[in-house]
PDB file of N, CA and C in Angstrom:
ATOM      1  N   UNK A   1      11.654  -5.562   4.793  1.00 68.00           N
ATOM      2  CA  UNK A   1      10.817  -5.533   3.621  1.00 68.00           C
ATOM      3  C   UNK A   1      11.152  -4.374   2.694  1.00 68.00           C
ATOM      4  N   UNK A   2      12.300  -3.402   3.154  1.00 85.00           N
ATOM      5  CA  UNK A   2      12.562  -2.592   2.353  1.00 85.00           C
ATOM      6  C   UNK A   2      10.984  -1.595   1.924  1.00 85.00           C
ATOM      7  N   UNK A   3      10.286  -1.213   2.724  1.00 90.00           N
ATOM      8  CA  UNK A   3       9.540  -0.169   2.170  1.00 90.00           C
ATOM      9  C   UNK A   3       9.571   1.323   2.114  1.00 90.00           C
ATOM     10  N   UNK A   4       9.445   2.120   1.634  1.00 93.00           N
ATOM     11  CA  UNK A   4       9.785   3.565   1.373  1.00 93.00           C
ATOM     12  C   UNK A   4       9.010   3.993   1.221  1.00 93.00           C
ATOM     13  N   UNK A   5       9.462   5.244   1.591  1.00 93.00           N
ATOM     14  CA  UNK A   5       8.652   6.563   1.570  1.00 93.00           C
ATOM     15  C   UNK A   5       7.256   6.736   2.531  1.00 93.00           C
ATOM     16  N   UNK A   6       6.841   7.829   2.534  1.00 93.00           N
ATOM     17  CA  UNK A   6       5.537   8.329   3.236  1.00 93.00           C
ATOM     18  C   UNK A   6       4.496   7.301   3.343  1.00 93.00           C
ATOM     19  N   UNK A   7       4.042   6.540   2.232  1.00 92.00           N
ATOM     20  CA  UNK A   7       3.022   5.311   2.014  1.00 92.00           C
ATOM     21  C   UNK A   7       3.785   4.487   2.141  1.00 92.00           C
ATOM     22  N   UNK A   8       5.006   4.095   2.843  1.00 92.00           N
ATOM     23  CA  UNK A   8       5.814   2.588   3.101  1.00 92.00           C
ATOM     24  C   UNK A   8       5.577   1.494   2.040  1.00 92.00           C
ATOM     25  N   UNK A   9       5.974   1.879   0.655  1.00 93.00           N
ATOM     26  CA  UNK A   9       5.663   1.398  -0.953  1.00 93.00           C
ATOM     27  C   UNK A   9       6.677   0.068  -0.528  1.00 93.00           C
ATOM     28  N   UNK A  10       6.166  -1.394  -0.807  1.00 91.00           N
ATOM     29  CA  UNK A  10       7.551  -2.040  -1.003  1.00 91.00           C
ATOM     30  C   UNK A  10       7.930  -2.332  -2.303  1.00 91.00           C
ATOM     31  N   UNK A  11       8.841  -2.496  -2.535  1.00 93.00           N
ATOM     32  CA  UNK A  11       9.216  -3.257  -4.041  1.00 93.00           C
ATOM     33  C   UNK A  11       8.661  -3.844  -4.758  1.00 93.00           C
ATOM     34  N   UNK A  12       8.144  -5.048  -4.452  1.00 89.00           N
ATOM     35  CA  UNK A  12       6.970  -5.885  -5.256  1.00 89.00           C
ATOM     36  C   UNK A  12       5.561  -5.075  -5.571  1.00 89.00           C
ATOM     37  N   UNK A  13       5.476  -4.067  -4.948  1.00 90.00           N
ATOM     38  CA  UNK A  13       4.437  -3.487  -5.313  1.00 90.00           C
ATOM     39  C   UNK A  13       4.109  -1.881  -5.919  1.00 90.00           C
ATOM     40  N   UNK A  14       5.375  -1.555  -5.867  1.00 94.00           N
ATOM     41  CA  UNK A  14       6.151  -1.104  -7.105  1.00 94.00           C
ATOM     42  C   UNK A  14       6.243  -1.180  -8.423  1.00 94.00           C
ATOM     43  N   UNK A  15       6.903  -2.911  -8.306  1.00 93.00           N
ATOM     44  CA  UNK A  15       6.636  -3.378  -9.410  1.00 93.00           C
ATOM     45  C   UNK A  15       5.703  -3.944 -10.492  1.00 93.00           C
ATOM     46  N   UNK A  16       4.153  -4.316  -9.429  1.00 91.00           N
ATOM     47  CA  UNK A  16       2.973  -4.329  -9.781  1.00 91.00           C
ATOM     48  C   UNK A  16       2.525  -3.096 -10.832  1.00 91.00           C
ATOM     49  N   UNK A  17       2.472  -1.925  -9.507  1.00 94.00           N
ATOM     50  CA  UNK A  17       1.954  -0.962  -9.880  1.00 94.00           C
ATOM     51  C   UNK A  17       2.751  -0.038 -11.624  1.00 94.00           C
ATOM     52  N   UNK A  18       3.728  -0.747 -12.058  1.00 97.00           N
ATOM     53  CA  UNK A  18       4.592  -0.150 -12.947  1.00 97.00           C
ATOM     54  C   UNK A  18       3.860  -1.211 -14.272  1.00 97.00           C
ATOM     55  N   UNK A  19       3.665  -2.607 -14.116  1.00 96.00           N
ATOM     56  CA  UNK A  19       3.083  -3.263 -14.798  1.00 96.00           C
ATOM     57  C   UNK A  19       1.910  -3.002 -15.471  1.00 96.00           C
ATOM     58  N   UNK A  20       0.924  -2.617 -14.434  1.00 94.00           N
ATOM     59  CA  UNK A  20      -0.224  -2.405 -14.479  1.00 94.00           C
ATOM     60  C   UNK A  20      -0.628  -0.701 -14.856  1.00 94.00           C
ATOM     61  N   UNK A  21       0.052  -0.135 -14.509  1.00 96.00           N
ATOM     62  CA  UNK A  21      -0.348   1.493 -14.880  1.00 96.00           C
ATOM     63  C   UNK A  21       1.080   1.303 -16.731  1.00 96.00           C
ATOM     64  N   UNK A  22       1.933   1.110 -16.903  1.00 97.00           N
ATOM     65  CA  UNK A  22       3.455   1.292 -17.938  1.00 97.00           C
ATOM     66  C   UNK A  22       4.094   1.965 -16.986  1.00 97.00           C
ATOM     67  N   UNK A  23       4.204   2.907 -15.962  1.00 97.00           N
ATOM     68  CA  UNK A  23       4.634   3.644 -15.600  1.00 97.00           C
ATOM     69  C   UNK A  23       6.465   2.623 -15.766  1.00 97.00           C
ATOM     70  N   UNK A  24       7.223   3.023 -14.982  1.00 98.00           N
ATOM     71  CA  UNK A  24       8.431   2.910 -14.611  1.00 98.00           C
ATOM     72  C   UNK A  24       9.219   3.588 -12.991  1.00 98.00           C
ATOM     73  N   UNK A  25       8.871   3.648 -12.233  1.00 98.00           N
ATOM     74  CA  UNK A  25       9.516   4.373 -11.125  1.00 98.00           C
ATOM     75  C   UNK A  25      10.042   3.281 -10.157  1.00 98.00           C
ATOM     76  N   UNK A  26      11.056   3.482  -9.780  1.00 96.00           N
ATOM     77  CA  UNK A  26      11.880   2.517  -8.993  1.00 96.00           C
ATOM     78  C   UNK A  26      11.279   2.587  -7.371  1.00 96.00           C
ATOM     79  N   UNK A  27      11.761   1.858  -6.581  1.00 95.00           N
ATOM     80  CA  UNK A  27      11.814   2.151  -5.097  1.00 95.00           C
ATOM     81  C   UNK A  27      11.982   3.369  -4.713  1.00 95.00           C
ATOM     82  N   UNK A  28      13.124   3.617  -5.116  1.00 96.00           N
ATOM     83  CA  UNK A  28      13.790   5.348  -4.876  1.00 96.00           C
ATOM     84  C   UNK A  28      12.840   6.003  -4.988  1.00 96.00           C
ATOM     85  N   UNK A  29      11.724   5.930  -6.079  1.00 97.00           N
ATOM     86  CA  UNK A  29      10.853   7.625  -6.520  1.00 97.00           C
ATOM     87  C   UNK A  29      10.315   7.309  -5.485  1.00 97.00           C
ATOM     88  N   UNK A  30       9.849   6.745  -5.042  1.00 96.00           N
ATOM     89  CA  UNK A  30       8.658   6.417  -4.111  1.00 96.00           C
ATOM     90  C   UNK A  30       9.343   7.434  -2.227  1.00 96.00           C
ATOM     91  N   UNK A  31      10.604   7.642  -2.171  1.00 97.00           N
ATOM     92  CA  UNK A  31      10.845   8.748  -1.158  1.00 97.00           C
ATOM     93  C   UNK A  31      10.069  10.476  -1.598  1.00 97.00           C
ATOM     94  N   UNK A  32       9.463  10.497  -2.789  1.00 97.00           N
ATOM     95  CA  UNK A  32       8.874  11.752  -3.520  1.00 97.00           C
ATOM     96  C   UNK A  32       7.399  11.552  -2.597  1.00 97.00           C
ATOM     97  N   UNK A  33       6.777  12.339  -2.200  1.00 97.00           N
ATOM     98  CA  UNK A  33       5.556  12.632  -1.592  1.00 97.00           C
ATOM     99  C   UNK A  33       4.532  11.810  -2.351  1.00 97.00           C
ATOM    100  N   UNK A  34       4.647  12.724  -3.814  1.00 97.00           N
ATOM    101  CA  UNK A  34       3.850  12.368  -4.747  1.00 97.00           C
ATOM    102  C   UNK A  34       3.492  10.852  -5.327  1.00 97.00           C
ATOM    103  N   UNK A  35       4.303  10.853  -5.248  1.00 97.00           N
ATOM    104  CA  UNK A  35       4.956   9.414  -6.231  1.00 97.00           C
ATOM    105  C   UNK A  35       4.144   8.441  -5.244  1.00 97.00           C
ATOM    106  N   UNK A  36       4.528   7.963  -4.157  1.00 96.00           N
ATOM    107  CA  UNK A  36       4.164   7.290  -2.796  1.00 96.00           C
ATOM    108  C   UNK A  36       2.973   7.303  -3.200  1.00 96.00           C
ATOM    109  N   UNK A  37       1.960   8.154  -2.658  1.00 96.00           N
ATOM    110  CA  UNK A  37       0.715   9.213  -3.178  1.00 96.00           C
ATOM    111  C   UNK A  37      -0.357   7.834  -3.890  1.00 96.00           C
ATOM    112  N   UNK A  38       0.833   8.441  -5.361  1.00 97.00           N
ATOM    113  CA  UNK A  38       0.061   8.081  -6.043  1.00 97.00           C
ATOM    114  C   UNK A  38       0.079   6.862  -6.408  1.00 97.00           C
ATOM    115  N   UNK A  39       0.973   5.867  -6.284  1.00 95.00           N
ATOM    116  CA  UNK A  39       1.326   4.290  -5.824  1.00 95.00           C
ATOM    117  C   UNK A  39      -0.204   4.119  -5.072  1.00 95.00           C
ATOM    118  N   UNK A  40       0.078   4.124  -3.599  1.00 93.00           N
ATOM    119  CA  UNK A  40      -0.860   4.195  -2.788  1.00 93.00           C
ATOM    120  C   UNK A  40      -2.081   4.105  -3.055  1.00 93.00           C
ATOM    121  N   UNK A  41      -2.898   5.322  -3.495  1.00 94.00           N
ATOM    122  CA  UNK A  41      -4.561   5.530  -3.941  1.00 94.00           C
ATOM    123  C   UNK A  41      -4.486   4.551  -5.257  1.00 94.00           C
ATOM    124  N   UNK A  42      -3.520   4.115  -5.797  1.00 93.00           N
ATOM    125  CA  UNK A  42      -3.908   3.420  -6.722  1.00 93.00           C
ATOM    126  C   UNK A  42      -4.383   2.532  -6.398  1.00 93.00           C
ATOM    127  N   UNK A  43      -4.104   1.369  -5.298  1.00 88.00           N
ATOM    128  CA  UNK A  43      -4.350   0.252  -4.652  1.00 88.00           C
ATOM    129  C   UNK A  43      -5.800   0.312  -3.600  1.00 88.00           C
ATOM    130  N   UNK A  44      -6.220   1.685  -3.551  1.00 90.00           N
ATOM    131  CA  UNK A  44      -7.417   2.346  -2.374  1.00 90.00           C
ATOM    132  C   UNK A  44      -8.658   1.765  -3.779  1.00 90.00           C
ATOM    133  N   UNK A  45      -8.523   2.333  -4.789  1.00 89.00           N
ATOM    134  CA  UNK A  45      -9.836   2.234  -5.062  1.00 89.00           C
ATOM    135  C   UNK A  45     -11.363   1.275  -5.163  1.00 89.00           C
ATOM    136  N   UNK A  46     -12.356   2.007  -5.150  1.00 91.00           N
ATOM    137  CA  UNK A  46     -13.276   1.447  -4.459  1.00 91.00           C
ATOM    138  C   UNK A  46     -13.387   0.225  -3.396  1.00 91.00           C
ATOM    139  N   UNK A  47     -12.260   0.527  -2.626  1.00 91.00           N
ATOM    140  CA  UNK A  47     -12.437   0.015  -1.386  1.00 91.00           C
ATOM    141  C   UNK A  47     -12.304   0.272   0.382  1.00 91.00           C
ATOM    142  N   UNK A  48     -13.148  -0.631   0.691  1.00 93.00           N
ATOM    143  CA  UNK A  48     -13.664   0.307   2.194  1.00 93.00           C
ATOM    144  C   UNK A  48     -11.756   0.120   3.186  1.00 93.00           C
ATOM    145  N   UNK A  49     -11.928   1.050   4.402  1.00 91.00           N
ATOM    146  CA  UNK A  49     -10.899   1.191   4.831  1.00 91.00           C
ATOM    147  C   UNK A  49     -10.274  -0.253   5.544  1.00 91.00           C
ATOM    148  N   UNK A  50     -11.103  -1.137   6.154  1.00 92.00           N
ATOM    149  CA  UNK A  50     -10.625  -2.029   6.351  1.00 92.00           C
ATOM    150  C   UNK A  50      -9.643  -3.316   5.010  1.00 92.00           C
ATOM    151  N   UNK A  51     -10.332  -3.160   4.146  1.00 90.00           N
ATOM    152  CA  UNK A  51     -10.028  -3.778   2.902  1.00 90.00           C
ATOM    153  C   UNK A  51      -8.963  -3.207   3.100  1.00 90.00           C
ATOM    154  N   UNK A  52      -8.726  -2.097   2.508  1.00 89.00           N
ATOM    155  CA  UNK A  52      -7.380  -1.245   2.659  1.00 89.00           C
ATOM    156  C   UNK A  52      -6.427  -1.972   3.167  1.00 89.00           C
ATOM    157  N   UNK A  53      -6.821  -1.550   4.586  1.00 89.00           N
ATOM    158  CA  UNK A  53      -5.563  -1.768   5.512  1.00 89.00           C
ATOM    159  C   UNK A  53      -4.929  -3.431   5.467  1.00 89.00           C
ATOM    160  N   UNK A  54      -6.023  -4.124   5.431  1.00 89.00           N
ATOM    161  CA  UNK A  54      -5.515  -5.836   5.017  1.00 89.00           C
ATOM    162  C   UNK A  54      -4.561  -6.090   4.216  1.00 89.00           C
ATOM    163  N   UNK A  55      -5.151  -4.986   2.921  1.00 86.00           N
ATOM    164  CA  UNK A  55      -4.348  -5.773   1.518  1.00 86.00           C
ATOM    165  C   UNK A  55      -2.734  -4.895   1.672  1.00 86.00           C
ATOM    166  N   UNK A  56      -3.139  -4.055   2.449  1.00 85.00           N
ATOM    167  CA  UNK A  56      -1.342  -3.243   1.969  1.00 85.00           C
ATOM    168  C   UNK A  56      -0.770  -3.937   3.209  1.00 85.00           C
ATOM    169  N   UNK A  57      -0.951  -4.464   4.582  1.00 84.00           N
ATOM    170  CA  UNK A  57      -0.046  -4.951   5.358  1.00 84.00           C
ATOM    171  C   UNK A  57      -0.063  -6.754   4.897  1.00 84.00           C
ATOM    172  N   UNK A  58      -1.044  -7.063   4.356  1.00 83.00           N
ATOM    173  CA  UNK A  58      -0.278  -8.316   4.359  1.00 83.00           C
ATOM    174  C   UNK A  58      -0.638  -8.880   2.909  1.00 83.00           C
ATOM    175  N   UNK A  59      -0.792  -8.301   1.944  1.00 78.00           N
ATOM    176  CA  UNK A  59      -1.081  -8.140   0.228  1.00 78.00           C
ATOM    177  C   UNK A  59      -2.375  -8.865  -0.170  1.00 78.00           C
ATOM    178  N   UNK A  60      -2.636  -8.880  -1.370  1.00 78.00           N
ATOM    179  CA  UNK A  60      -4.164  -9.011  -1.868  1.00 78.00           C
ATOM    180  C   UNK A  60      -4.593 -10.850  -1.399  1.00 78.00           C
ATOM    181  N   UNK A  61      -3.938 -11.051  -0.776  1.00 77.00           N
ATOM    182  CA  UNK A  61      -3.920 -12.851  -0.853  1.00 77.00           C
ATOM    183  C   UNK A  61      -3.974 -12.891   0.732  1.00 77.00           C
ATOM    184  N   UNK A  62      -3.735 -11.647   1.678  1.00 75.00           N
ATOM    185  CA  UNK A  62      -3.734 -12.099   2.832  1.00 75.00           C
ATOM    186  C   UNK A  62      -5.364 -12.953   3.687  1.00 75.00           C
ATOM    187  N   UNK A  63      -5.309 -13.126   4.318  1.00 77.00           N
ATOM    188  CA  UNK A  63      -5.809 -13.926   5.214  1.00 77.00           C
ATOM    189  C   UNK A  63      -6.114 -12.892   6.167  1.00 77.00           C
ATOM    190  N   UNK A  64      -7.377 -13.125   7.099  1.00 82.00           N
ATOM    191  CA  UNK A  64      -8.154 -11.449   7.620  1.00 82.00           C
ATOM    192  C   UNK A  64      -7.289 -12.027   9.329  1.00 82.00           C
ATOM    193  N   UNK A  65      -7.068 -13.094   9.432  1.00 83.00           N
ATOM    194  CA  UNK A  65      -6.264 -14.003  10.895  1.00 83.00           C
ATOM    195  C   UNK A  65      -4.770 -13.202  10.410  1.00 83.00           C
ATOM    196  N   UNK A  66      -4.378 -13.138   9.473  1.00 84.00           N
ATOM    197  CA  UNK A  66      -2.970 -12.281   9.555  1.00 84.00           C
ATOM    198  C   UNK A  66      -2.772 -11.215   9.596  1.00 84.00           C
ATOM    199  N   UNK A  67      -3.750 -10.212   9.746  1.00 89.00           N
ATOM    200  CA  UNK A  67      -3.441  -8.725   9.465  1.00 89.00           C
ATOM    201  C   UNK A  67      -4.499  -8.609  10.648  1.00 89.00           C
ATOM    202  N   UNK A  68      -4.987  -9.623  11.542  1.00 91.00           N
ATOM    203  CA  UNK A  68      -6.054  -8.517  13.095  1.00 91.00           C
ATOM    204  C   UNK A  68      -5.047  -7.622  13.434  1.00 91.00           C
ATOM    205  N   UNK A  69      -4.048  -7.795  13.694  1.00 90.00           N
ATOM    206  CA  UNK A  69      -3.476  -7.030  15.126  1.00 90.00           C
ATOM    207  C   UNK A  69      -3.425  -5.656  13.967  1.00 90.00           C
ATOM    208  N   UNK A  70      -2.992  -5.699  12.569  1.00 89.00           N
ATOM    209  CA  UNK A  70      -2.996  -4.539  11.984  1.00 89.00           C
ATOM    210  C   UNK A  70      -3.730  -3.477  11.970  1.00 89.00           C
ATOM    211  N   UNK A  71      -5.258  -4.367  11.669  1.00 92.00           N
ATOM    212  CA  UNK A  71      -6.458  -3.653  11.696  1.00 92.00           C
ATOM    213  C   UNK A  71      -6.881  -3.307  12.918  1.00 92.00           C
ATOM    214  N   UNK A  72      -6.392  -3.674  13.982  1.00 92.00           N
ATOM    215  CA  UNK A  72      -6.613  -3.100  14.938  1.00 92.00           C
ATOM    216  C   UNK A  72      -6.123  -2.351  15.342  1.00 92.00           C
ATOM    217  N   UNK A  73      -4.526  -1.879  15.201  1.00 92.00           N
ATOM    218  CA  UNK A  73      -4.069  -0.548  15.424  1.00 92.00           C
ATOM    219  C   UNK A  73      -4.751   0.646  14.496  1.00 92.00           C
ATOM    220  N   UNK A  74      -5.335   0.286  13.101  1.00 90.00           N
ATOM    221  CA  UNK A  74      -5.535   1.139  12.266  1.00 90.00           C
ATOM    222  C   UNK A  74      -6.696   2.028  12.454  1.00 90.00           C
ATOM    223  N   UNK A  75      -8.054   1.077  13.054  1.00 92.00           N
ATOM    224  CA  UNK A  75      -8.911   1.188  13.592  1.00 92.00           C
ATOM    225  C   UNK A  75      -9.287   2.021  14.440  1.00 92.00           C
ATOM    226  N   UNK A  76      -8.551   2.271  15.358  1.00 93.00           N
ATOM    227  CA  UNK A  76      -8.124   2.906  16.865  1.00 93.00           C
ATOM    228  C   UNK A  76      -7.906   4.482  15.916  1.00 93.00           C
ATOM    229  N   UNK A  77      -6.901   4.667  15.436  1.00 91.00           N
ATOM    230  CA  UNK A  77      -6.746   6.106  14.390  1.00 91.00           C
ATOM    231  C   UNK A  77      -7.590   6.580  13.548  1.00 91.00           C
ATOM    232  N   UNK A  78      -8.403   5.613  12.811  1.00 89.00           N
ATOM    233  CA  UNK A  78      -9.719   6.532  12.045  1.00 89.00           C
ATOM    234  C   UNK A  78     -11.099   6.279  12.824  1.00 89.00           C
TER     235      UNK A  78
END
């Protein structure tokens, strides 16, 4: 899936996030702390941690049967 950096950013959502903010930053920026960062919390807001974890492992369309085993490792850590 090609994801990068610290927040494991993939491409397509990259490219979202460049749409939707004008920004411009490739895959590459996203190895920057920051950058990742701020990709990332962009996609957090006002939502609870499970939401979270659903929509970034299996994207805003997933299905809550495709991402258990996710939420269940995630779960276990917070």
């Amino acid at each position: 899936e090609r994801a990068t950096g610290a927040f494991q950013i993939r491409p397509c959502r990259i490219q979202e996030y460049n749409q939707q903010t004008g920004s411009n930053y490739t895959i590459n920026d996203c190895f920057d702390y920051d950058i990742s960062r701020k990709v990332f919390l962009h996609y957090t807001k006002g939502r609870d941690y499970e939401t979270i974890a659903r929509c970034w492992a299996g994207g805003e369309s997933c299905t809550k049967k495709a991402t258990d085993e996710y939420w269940g490792k995630i779960k276990k850590l917070i």
